[in-house]
């Protein structure tokens, strides 16, 4: 059995401008809105499989194409090329600490736009891998009620300081922490236990600031783990999902859908 995948069938696309940037955004579904930020290398078939799953569960999904070629499979060479381009783009500030990443302004504008055109109390934002932390940065905006950080990997964890860095500026984190303390904002973070790209120290920093409002789902990927995950397991909601009850990544995806449903409906 392989991870769920899909193509671009049924998705509509149009450019969206916000925060000084313009990107194509793929939309599908009906119901409360969820911004699904793709992982590297882009909107690959696994991301589209996750998007279709969210649509099937009653959400309007908007996927911004921030990098890569939409619909293209995630081959090794394609991933490496996308990483190289993303790492030098000022929009993402891949190595920076205590910095508001310019892409967060675009994502907040997209969240506000999606919220204005969909039912529900607000929108969810799911970030993955390189874009994992962008979901929490988007939650500076009041329209975002359900940020999900799946294996957040930026800033790239080179050195102790970057491993512990939460992935957004101090000012942004202070705003999010205030929303958690006073407005009932909650967030979910997901990682595999042995995943060095999404360091445990980063989750500890977020937990320290956000407290009980930050729910951590850590899936065992140590040698001999019951889920059969390789030590290099990384993509919790896409590549590692097998649609079998009890499979840890599948159960994690269920929890994310439950969280979005609880928060947005």
Coordinates of C-alpha atoms in Angstrom, one line a residue:
X1 CA 0.0 0.0 0.0
X2 CA 1.2 3.5 -0.9
X3 CA 0.5 7.0 0.3
X4 CA -2.6 8.7 -1.1
X5 CA -2.0 10.6 -4.2
X6 CA -4.1 12.7 -6.7
X7 CA -3.8 14.9 -9.7
X8 CA -5.1 18.4 -10.4
X9 CA -8.5 17.2 -11.6
X10 CA -11.3 19.4 -10.2
X11 CA -9.0 22.1 -8.9
X12 CA -9.4 25.7 -10.2
X13 CA -6.5 28.0 -10.4
X14 CA -6.2 31.8 -10.3
X15 CA -3.4 34.2 -9.3
X16 CA -3.7 35.9 -5.8
X17 CA -1.7 38.9 -4.7
X18 CA -1.0 39.7 -1.1
X19 CA 1.9 41.1 1.0
X20 CA 3.6 42.3 -2.2
X21 CA 3.8 38.8 -3.7
X22 CA 1.6 37.0 -6.4
X23 CA 1.2 33.3 -6.6
X24 CA -1.2 31.0 -8.3
X25 CA -3.7 29.5 -5.8
X26 CA -5.5 26.2 -6.5
X27 CA -9.0 25.9 -4.9
X28 CA -11.5 23.1 -4.4
X29 CA -14.4 22.2 -2.2
X30 CA -17.1 23.7 -0.1
X31 CA -17.3 24.6 3.6
X32 CA -14.9 26.3 6.0
X33 CA -11.6 27.3 4.5
X34 CA -8.2 25.6 4.9
X35 CA -5.0 27.1 3.4
X36 CA -2.8 24.0 2.6
X37 CA 0.8 25.2 2.2
X38 CA 2.7 22.6 0.1
X39 CA 5.9 21.0 1.3
X40 CA 8.9 20.9 -0.9
X41 CA 9.2 20.3 -3.9
X42 CA 5.7 21.9 -4.4
X43 CA 2.2 20.8 -5.1
X44 CA 3.1 17.2 -5.7
X45 CA 0.6 14.3 -6.0
X46 CA 0.8 13.6 -2.2
X47 CA -0.1 17.2 -1.3
X48 CA -3.0 16.9 -3.7
X49 CA -4.1 13.7 -2.1
X50 CA -4.1 15.5 1.3
X51 CA -6.1 18.3 -0.3
X52 CA -8.7 16.0 -1.7
X53 CA -9.0 14.3 1.7
X54 CA -9.7 17.7 3.3
X55 CA -12.3 18.5 0.6
X56 CA -14.0 15.1 1.1
X57 CA -14.2 16.0 4.8
X58 CA -16.2 19.2 4.1
X59 CA -13.6 22.0 3.7
X60 CA -12.8 24.5 1.0
X61 CA -9.1 24.1 0.4
X62 CA -6.7 26.7 -1.1
X63 CA -3.2 25.6 -2.0
X64 CA -0.8 28.4 -2.9
X65 CA 1.9 27.4 -5.4
X66 CA 5.0 28.9 -3.8
X67 CA 7.6 26.8 -5.6
X68 CA 7.8 23.9 -8.0
X69 CA 5.5 22.7 -10.8
X70 CA 2.0 21.8 -9.7
X71 CA 1.1 18.2 -10.2
X72 CA 4.7 17.1 -10.8
X73 CA 5.8 13.9 -8.9
X74 CA 8.4 14.4 -6.2
X75 CA 11.5 12.8 -7.6
X76 CA 14.9 13.1 -5.9
X77 CA 16.4 15.5 -8.4
X78 CA 13.3 17.6 -8.4
X79 CA 13.3 17.9 -4.6
X80 CA 17.0 18.9 -4.5
X81 CA 16.4 21.5 -7.2
X82 CA 13.4 23.0 -5.3
X83 CA 15.4 23.1 -2.0
X84 CA 18.2 25.0 -3.7
X85 CA 15.8 27.6 -5.1
X86 CA 13.8 28.0 -1.9
X87 CA 17.0 28.4 0.2
X88 CA 18.1 31.5 -1.7
X89 CA 14.7 33.2 -2.0
X90 CA 14.3 36.2 0.2
X91 CA 10.6 35.5 0.5
X92 CA 11.3 32.4 2.7
X93 CA 14.5 33.5 4.6
X94 CA 15.4 29.8 5.0
X95 CA 18.3 30.3 7.5
X96 CA 17.2 33.4 9.4
X97 CA 16.3 33.5 13.1
X98 CA 14.0 36.1 14.7
X99 CA 12.8 37.2 11.4
X100 CA 9.3 37.9 9.9
X101 CA 9.4 35.9 6.7
X102 CA 7.9 37.9 3.8
X103 CA 5.8 34.9 2.7
X104 CA 3.9 35.2 6.0
X105 CA 2.4 38.4 4.8
X106 CA 1.1 36.7 1.6
X107 CA -0.3 33.8 3.6
X108 CA -2.2 36.1 6.0
X109 CA -3.7 37.9 3.1
X110 CA -4.7 34.6 1.6
X111 CA -6.2 33.5 4.9
X112 CA -8.3 36.7 5.2
X113 CA -9.5 36.3 1.6
X114 CA -10.4 32.7 2.1
X115 CA -12.2 33.5 5.3
X116 CA -14.3 36.2 3.6
X117 CA -15.5 33.8 1.0
X118 CA -16.2 30.6 3.0
X119 CA -18.5 29.8 5.9
X120 CA -17.3 29.0 9.4
X121 CA -15.7 31.1 12.2
X122 CA -12.3 31.3 10.6
X123 CA -9.8 29.3 8.6
X124 CA -7.2 26.7 9.2
X125 CA -3.7 26.7 7.9
X126 CA -1.5 23.6 7.4
X127 CA 2.2 24.1 6.8
X128 CA 4.5 21.1 6.0
X129 CA 8.2 20.6 6.1
X130 CA 9.9 23.8 4.9
X131 CA 6.6 25.6 5.2
X132 CA 5.5 24.1 8.5
X133 CA 6.3 27.1 10.7
X134 CA 4.6 29.4 8.2
X135 CA 1.3 28.1 9.5
X136 CA 2.0 29.6 12.9
X137 CA 3.2 32.8 11.5
X138 CA -0.1 33.1 9.6
X139 CA -1.9 32.8 12.9
X140 CA -0.8 36.4 13.8
X141 CA -4.0 37.2 11.8
X142 CA -7.3 36.8 13.6
X143 CA -8.8 35.0 10.6
X144 CA -6.6 32.0 11.4
X145 CA -8.2 29.8 14.1
X146 CA -6.5 26.4 13.5
X147 CA -2.7 26.4 12.6
X148 CA -1.2 23.0 12.0
X149 CA 2.6 22.7 11.9
X150 CA 3.6 19.4 10.2
X151 CA 7.4 18.6 10.5
X152 CA 8.4 22.4 10.6
X153 CA 11.9 22.6 9.1
X154 CA 12.6 26.3 8.8
X155 CA 15.0 27.8 9.7
X156 CA 17.0 24.9 8.4
X157 CA 18.3 23.3 11.6
X158 CA 22.0 24.0 11.3
X159 CA 23.5 24.6 14.7
X160 CA 22.0 24.7 18.2
X161 CA 20.3 28.1 17.9
X162 CA 18.5 27.2 14.7
X163 CA 17.4 23.8 16.0
X164 CA 15.6 25.5 18.9
X165 CA 14.3 28.5 16.9
X166 CA 10.5 28.4 16.6
X167 CA 10.5 29.6 13.0
X168 CA 9.0 33.0 13.3
X169 CA 10.0 36.4 14.7
X170 CA 9.8 37.2 18.5
X171 CA 7.1 39.7 17.8
X172 CA 5.0 37.2 15.8
X173 CA 5.4 34.6 18.4
X174 CA 4.4 37.0 21.1
X175 CA 1.2 37.8 19.2
X176 CA 0.4 34.2 18.7
X177 CA 1.2 33.4 22.4
X178 CA -1.2 36.3 23.4
X179 CA -3.9 34.8 21.2
X180 CA -3.4 31.4 22.8
X181 CA -3.6 32.9 26.3
X182 CA -6.5 35.3 25.8
X183 CA -8.4 34.3 22.6
X184 CA -8.5 30.5 22.8
X185 CA -6.2 30.0 19.9
X186 CA -4.8 26.4 19.6
X187 CA -2.2 24.8 17.4
X188 CA -1.1 21.3 16.5
X189 CA 2.5 20.3 15.8
X190 CA 3.5 16.9 14.2
X191 CA 6.9 15.2 13.8
X192 CA 8.6 11.8 13.7
X193 CA 10.7 11.1 16.8
X194 CA 14.0 10.7 14.8
X195 CA 13.4 13.5 12.3
X196 CA 16.4 15.9 12.6
X197 CA 14.9 18.2 10.0
X198 CA 12.0 19.0 12.4
X199 CA 14.1 19.1 15.7
X200 CA 12.6 18.2 19.1
X201 CA 14.2 21.4 20.4
X202 CA 12.0 23.5 18.1
X203 CA 8.9 21.8 19.5
X204 CA 10.2 22.3 23.1
X205 CA 10.6 26.1 22.4
X206 CA 7.0 26.3 21.0
X207 CA 5.6 24.3 23.9
X208 CA 7.3 26.6 26.4
X209 CA 5.8 29.7 24.9
X210 CA 2.3 28.3 24.0
X211 CA 1.8 25.8 26.8
X212 CA -1.3 23.6 26.6
X213 CA -2.5 25.5 23.5
X214 CA 0.2 23.6 21.5
X215 CA -0.7 20.0 21.0
X216 CA 2.3 17.9 20.0
X217 CA 1.9 14.6 18.1
X218 CA 5.2 12.8 18.0
X219 CA 5.3 9.5 16.1
X220 CA 7.9 6.9 17.0
X221 CA 10.4 6.3 14.2
X222 CA 13.1 4.8 16.4
X223 CA 14.6 1.4 15.4
X224 CA 12.0 -1.4 15.6
X225 CA 9.1 1.0 15.9
X226 CA 5.6 -0.6 15.7
X227 CA 4.6 1.5 12.7
X228 CA 7.4 0.2 10.6
X229 CA 8.7 3.8 9.8
X230 CA 12.2 4.3 8.6
X231 CA 14.5 6.4 10.7
X232 CA 14.3 9.1 7.9
X233 CA 10.5 9.3 8.0
X234 CA 9.5 12.9 7.6
X235 CA 6.3 13.8 5.9
X236 CA 3.6 13.0 8.5
X237 CA 0.5 13.9 6.5
X238 CA 1.5 12.9 3.0
X239 CA 4.2 10.4 2.2
X240 CA 4.0 8.3 5.4
X241 CA 0.2 7.9 5.5
X242 CA -1.2 4.5 4.8
X243 CA -5.0 4.4 5.0
X244 CA -5.3 1.6 7.5
X245 CA -6.9 2.1 11.0
X246 CA -4.2 2.2 13.6
X247 CA -1.4 3.3 11.3
X248 CA 0.2 6.2 13.3
X249 CA 0.4 8.7 10.4
X250 CA -3.1 7.8 9.4
X251 CA -4.3 8.4 12.9
X252 CA -2.4 11.7 13.0
X253 CA -4.2 12.8 9.9
X254 CA -7.5 11.9 11.5
X255 CA -6.7 14.1 14.5
X256 CA -5.8 17.0 12.2
X257 CA -9.2 16.7 10.5
X258 CA -10.9 16.5 13.8
X259 CA -9.0 19.6 15.0
X260 CA -10.0 21.6 12.0
X261 CA -13.6 20.5 12.3
X262 CA -13.8 21.4 16.0
X263 CA -12.2 24.8 15.5
X264 CA -13.8 26.0 12.3
X265 CA -17.4 24.7 12.3

